[in-house]
Tab-separated table of C-alpha atoms in Angstrom:
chain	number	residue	atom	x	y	z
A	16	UNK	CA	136.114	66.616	144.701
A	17	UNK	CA	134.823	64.452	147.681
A	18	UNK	CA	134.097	66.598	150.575
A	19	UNK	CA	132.882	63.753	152.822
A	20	UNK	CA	129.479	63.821	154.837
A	21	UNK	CA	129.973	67.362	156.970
A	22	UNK	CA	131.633	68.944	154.024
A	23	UNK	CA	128.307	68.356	152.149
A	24	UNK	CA	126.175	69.514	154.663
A	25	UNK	CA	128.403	72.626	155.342
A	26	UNK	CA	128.267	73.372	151.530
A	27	UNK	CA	124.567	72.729	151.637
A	28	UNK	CA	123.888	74.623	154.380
A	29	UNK	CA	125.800	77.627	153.070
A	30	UNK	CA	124.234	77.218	149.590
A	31	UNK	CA	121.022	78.322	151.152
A	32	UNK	CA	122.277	80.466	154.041
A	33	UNK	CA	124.636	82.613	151.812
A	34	UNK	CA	124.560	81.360	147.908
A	35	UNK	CA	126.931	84.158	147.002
A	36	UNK	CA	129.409	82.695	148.648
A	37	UNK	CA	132.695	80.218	147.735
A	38	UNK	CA	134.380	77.857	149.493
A	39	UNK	CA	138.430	77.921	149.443
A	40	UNK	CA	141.083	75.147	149.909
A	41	UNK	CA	143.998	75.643	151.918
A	42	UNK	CA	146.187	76.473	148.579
A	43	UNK	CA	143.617	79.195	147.784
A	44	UNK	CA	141.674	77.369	145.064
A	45	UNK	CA	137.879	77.571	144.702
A	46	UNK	CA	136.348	74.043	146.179
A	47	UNK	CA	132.698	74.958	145.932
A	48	UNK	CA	130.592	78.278	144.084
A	49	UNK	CA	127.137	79.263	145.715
A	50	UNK	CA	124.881	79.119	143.043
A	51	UNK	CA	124.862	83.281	142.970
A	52	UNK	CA	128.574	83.261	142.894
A	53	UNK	CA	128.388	81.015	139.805
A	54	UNK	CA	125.651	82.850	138.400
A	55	UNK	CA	127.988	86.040	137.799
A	56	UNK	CA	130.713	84.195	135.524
A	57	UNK	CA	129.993	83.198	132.159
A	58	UNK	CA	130.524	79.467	131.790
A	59	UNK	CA	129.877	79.174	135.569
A	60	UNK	CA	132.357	76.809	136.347
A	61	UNK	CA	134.796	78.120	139.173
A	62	UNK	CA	135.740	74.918	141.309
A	63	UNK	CA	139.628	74.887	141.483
A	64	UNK	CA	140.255	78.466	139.762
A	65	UNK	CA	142.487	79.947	142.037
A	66	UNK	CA	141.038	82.930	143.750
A	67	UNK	CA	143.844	85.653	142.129
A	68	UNK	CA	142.378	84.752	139.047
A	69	UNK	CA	138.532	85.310	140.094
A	70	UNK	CA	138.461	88.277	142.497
A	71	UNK	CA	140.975	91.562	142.401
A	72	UNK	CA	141.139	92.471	146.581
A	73	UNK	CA	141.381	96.308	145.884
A	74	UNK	CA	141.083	96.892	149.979
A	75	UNK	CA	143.501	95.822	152.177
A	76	UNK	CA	146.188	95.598	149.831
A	77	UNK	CA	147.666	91.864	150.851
A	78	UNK	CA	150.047	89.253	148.748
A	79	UNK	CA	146.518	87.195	147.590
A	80	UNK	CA	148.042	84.273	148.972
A	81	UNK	CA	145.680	81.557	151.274
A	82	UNK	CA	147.997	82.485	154.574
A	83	UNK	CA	147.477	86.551	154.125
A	84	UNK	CA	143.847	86.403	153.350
A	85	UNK	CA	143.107	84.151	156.520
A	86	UNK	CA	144.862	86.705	158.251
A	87	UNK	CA	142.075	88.870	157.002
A	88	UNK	CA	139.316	87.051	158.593
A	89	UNK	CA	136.384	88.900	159.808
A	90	UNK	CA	137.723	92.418	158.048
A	91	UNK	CA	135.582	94.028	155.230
A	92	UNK	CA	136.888	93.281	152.181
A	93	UNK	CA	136.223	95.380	148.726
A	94	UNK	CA	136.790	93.339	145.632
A	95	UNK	CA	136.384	93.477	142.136
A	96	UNK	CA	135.166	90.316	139.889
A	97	UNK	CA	138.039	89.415	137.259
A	98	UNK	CA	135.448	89.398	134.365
A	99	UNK	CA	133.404	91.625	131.388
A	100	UNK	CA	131.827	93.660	134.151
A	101	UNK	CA	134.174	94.019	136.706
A	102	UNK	CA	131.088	94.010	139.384
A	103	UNK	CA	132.822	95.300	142.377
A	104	UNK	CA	131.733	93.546	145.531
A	105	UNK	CA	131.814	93.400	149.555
A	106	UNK	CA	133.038	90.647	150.940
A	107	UNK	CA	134.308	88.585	154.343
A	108	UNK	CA	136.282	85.687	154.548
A	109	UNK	CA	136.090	83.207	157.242
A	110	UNK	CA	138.470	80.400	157.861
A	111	UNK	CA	137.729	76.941	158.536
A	112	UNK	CA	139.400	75.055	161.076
A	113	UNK	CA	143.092	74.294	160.760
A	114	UNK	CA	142.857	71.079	162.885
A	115	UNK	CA	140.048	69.571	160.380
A	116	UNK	CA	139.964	66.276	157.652
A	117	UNK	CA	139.492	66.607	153.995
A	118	UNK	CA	139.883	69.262	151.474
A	119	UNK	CA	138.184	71.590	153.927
A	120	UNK	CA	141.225	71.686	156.199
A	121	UNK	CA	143.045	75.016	156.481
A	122	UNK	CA	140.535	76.741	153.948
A	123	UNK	CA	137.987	79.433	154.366
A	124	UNK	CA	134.505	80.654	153.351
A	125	UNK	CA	134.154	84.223	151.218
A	126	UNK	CA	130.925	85.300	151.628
A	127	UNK	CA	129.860	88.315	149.163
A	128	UNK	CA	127.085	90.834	148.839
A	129	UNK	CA	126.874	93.772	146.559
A	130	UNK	CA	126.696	96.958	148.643
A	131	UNK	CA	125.364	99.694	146.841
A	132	UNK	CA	125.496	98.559	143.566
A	133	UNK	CA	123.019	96.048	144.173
A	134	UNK	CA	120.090	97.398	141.535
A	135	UNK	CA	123.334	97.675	138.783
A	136	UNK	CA	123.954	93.573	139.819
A	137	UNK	CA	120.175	93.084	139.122
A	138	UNK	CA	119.922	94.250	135.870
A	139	UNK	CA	123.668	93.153	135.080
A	140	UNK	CA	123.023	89.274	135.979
A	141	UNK	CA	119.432	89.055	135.556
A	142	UNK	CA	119.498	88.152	139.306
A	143	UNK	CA	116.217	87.451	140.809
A	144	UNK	CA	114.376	86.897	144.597
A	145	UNK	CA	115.409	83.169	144.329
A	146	UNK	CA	119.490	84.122	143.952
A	147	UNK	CA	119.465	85.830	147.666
A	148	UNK	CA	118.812	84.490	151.079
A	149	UNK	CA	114.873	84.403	152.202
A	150	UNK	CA	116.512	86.736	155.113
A	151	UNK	CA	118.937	88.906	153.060
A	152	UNK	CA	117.998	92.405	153.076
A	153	UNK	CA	118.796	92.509	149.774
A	154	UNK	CA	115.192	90.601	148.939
A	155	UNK	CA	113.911	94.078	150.914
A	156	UNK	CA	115.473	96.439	148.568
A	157	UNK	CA	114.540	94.684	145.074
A	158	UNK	CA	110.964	94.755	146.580
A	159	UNK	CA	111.492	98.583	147.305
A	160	UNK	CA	113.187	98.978	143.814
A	161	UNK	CA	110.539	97.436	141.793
A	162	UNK	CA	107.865	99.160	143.664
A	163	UNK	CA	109.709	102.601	142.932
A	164	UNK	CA	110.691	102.020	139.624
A	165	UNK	CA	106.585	101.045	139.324
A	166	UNK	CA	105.388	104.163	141.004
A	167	UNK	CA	108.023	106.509	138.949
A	168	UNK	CA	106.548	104.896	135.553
A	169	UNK	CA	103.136	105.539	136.871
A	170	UNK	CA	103.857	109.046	137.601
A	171	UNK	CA	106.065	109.354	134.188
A	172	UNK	CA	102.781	108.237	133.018
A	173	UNK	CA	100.552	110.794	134.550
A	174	UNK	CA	102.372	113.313	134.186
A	175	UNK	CA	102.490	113.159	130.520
A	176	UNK	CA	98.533	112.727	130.673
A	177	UNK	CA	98.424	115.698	132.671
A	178	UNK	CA	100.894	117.751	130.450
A	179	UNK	CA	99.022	116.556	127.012
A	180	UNK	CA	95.919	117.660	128.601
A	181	UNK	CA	97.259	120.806	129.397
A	182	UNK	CA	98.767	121.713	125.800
A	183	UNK	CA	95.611	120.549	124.600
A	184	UNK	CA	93.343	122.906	126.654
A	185	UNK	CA	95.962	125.828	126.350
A	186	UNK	CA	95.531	124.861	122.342
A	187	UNK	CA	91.772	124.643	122.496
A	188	UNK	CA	91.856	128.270	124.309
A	189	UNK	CA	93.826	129.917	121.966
A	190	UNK	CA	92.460	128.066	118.986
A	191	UNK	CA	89.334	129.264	117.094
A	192	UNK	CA	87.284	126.351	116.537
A	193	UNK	CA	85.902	127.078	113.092
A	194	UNK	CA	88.379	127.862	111.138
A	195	UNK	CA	91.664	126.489	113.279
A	196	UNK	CA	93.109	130.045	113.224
A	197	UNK	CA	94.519	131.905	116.258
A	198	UNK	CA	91.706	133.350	118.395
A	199	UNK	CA	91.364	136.756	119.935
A	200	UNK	CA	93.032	135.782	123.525
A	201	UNK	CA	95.546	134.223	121.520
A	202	UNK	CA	96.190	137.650	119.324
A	203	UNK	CA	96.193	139.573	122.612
A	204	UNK	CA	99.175	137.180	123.916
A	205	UNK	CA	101.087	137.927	120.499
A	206	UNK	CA	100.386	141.775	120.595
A	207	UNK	CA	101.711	142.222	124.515
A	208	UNK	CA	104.959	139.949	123.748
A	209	UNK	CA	105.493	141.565	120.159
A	210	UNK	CA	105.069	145.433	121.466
A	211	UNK	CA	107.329	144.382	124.731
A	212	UNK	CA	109.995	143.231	122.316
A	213	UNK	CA	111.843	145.206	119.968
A	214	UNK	CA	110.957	143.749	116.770
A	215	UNK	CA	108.818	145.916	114.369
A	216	UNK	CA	105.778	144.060	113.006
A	217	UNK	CA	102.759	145.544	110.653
A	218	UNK	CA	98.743	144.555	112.072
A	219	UNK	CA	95.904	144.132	109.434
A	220	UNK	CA	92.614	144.234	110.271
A	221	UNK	CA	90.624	142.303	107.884
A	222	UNK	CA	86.753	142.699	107.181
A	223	UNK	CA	84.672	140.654	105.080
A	224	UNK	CA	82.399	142.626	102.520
A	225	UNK	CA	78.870	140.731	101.577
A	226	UNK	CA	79.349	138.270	104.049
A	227	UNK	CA	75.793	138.788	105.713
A	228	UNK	CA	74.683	137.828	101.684
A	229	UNK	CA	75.897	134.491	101.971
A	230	UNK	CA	74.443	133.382	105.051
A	231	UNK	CA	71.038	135.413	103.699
A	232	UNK	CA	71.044	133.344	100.409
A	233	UNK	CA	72.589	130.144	100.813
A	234	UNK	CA	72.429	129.479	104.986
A	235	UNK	CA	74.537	129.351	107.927
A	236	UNK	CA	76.316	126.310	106.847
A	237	UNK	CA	77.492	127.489	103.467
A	238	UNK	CA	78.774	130.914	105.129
A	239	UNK	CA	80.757	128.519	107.868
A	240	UNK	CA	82.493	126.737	104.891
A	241	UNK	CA	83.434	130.289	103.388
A	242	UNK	CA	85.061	131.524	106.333
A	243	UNK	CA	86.758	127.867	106.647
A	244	UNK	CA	87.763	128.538	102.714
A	245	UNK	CA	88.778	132.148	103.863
A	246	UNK	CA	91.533	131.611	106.719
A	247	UNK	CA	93.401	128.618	104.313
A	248	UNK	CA	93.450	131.423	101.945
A	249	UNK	CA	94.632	133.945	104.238
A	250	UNK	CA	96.967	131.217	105.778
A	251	UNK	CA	98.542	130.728	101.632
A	252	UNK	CA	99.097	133.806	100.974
A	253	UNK	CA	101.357	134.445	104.004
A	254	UNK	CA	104.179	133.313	105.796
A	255	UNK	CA	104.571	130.385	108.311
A	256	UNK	CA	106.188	132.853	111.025
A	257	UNK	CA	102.760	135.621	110.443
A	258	UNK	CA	100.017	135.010	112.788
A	259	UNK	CA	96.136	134.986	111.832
A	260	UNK	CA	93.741	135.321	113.667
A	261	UNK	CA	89.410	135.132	113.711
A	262	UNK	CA	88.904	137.839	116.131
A	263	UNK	CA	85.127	137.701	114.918
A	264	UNK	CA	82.247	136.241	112.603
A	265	UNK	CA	84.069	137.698	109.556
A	266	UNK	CA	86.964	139.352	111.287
A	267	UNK	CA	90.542	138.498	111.092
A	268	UNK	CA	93.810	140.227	112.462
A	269	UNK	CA	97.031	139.183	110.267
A	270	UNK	CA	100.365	140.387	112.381
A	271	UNK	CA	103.340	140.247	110.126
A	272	UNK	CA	106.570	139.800	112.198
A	273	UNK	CA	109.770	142.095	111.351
A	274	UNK	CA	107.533	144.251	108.368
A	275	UNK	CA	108.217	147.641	108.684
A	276	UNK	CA	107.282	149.073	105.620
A	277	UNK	CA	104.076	150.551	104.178
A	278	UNK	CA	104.856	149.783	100.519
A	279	UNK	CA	105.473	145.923	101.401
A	280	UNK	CA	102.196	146.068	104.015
A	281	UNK	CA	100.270	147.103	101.217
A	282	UNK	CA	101.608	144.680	98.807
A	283	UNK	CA	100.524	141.955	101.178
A	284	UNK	CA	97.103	143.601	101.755
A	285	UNK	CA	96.755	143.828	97.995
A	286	UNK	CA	97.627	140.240	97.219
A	287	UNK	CA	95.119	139.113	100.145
A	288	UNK	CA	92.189	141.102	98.807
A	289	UNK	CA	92.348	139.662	95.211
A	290	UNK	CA	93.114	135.835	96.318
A	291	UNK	CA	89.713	136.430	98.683
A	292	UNK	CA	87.652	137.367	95.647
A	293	UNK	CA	87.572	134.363	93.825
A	294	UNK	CA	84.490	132.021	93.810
A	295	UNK	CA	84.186	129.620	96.602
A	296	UNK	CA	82.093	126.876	95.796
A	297	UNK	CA	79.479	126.046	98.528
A	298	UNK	CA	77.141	122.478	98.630
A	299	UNK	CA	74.916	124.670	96.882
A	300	UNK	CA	76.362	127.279	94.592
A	301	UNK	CA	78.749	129.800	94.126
A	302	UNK	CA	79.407	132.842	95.919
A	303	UNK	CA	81.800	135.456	95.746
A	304	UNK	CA	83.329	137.885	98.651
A	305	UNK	CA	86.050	140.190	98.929
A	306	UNK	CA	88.187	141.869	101.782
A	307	UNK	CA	88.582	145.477	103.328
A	308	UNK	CA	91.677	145.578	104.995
A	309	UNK	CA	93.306	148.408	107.595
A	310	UNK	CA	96.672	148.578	108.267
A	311	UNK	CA	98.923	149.876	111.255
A	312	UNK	CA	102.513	149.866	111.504
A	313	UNK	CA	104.684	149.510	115.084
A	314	UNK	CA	107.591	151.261	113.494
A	315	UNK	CA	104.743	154.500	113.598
A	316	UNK	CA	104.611	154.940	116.949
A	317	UNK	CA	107.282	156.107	119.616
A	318	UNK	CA	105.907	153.839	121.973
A	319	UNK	CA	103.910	151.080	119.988
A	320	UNK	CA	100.272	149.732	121.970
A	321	UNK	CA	98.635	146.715	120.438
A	322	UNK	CA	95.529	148.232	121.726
A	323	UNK	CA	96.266	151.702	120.099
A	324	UNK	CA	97.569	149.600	116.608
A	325	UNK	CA	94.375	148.117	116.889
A	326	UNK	CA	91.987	150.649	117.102
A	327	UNK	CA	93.886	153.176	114.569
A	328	UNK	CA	93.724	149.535	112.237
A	329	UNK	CA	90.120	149.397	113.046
A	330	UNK	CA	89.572	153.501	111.873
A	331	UNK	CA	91.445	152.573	108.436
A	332	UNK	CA	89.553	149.721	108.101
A	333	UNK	CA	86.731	151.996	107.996
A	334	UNK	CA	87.761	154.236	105.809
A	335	UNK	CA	88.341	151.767	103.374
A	336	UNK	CA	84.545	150.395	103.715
A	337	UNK	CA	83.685	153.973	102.948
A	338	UNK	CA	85.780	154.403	99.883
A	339	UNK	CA	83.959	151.685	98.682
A	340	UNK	CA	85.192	148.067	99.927
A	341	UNK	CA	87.581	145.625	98.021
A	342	UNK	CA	90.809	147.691	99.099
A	343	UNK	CA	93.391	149.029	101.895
A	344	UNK	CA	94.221	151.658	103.796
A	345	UNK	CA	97.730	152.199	105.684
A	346	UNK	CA	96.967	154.470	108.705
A	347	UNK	CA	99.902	157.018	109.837
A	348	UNK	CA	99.381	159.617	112.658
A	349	UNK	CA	98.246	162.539	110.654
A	350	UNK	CA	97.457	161.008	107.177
A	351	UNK	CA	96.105	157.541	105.570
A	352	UNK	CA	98.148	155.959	102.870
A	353	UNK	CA	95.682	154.074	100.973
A	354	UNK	CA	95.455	151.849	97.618
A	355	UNK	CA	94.216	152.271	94.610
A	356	UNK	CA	90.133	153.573	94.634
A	357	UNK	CA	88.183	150.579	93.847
A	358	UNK	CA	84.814	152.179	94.964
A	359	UNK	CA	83.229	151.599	91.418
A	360	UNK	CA	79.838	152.019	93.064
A	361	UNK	CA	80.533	148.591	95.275
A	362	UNK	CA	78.147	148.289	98.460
């Protein structure tokens, strides 16, 4: 459609003053799209669609013809685009004089912007710096977007740095290095929130016997790779929910979650001490250990202590050393239940 000379530089003009914009003939059909406007519909091509069948006017409610949206001239108008999206929009109409030549006669200029849902638009229509006035404020706010959505990845970023780095040093503390078992601020943590709770739970204390004759005969190295070969026994022969932990060069704590009975506790302790006497092969021989284990049970005391479990533990532990290594013994408050006497002259 011919527009004549000032209808091109009007449409110009407006095309870089306000490309969201569209240019309406006196029946109410689209004469010219700003190349933002255009940008929104699919096949782009809006000159004489009538505008009924582009925009919905949800605010003020009017008739949608040419005469009642003139009447509407300089008001804020809320629309909704007629397509996939239905992008609503803010928009005001201004109406070109009535006394005018050409097409232009009797029509008016819509001019839209997005409001609020201006990032939404962005990522909807793939809508970029060069789709807005140099002056629109819009330009301000995609600037201020980017820039926070840059800064918020940033921090997204750091902060999962910061929190890897801090499960990895709480890991490292609790971790014994050696052998990858728990370590003894770790077993302190478990004992405080187990005797807080109300579940029952048994504690072993586990010693060692001949250790000091492995380092002695085959070196510091080999006796590292039996302790190593020690706790992935230990770890086998109990369950994923019990806790084990080095608490020293050959010492190890084994907590057993909901165990409450001294047959089963010495079951356990009996299964551990013969699965920690077979050979472990070292770079340069064969060497043999086996276990002393003491044993104290939460569902003993009135008021259970992980200290007090811990040192009565540590007195059965003893006793079984002195009855001759290679078994267990199940403290109580007045009495030791033991296991079988497996002195046999062992030192």
């Amino acid at each position: 459609m011919t527009l004549g000379p000032t209808g091109n530089t009007l449409i110009s003009l407006l095309d870089m003053l306000c490309p969201m914009h569209a240019v309406l003939g006196a029946s109410g059909r689209v004469l010219h799209a700003g190349p933002t406007l255009a940008k929104l519909y699919e096949n782009g091509d809006l000159i004489d669609r009538k505008f009924q069948d582009l925009f919905e006017l949800r605010r003020p409610h009017t008739d949608g013809s040419m005469a009642a949206l003139r009447r509407l001239a300089g008001a804020k108008l809320h629309l909704r685009l007629c397509g996939p999206r239905q992008t609503e929009v803010k928009g005001m109409l201004v109406p070109l004089p009535d006394d005018g030549d050409g097409p232009l006669r009797g029509g008016a200029v819509l001019n839209l912007s997005f409001g609020i849902g201006l990032q939404e638009a962005v990522r909807d229509f793939a809508l970029t710096s060069r789709d807005f006035a140099a002056t629109d404020l819009a330009i301000e706010m995609l600037y201020l977007i980017e820039a926070k959505s840059i800064a918020m990845e940033a921090s997204r970023k750091l902060n999962r740095r910061l929190q890897g780095a801090k499960i990895a040093a709480e890991e490292q503390a609790f971790t014994d290095t050696l052998t990858g078992l728990r370590n003894r601020r770790a077993l302190d943590a478990v004992l405080t929130r187990l005797t807080e709770g109300e579940r029952d739970f048994a504690l072993m204390n586990v010693d060692l016997d001949y250790f000091k004759a492995v380092n002695d005969r085959f070196g510091h190295a080999a006796g590292d790779h039996v302790l190593q070969a020690v706790a992935q026994a230990m770890v086998t022969e109990t369950r994923s929910a019990d806790i084990i932990a080095r608490v020293g060069g050959d010492e190890f704590v084994v907590i057993l979650p909901d165990v409450a009975d001294h047959h089963r506790v010495g079951e356990i302790a009996a299964r551990l001490i013969k699965r920690l006497e077979h050979p472990i092969t070292v770079p340069n021989g064969t060497c043999r250990v086996s276990a002393s284990i003491g044993a104290a049970l939460s569902s003993d005391y009135r008021v259970p202590s992980g200290q007090r479990m811990m040192e009565d533990a540590d007195r059965a532990l003893y006793a079984a050393k002195e009855r001759g290594r290679g078994c267990h013994v199940i403290h109580v408050q007045e009495t030791s239940i033991s296991g079988p006497d497996r002195s046999g002259g062992r030192k």
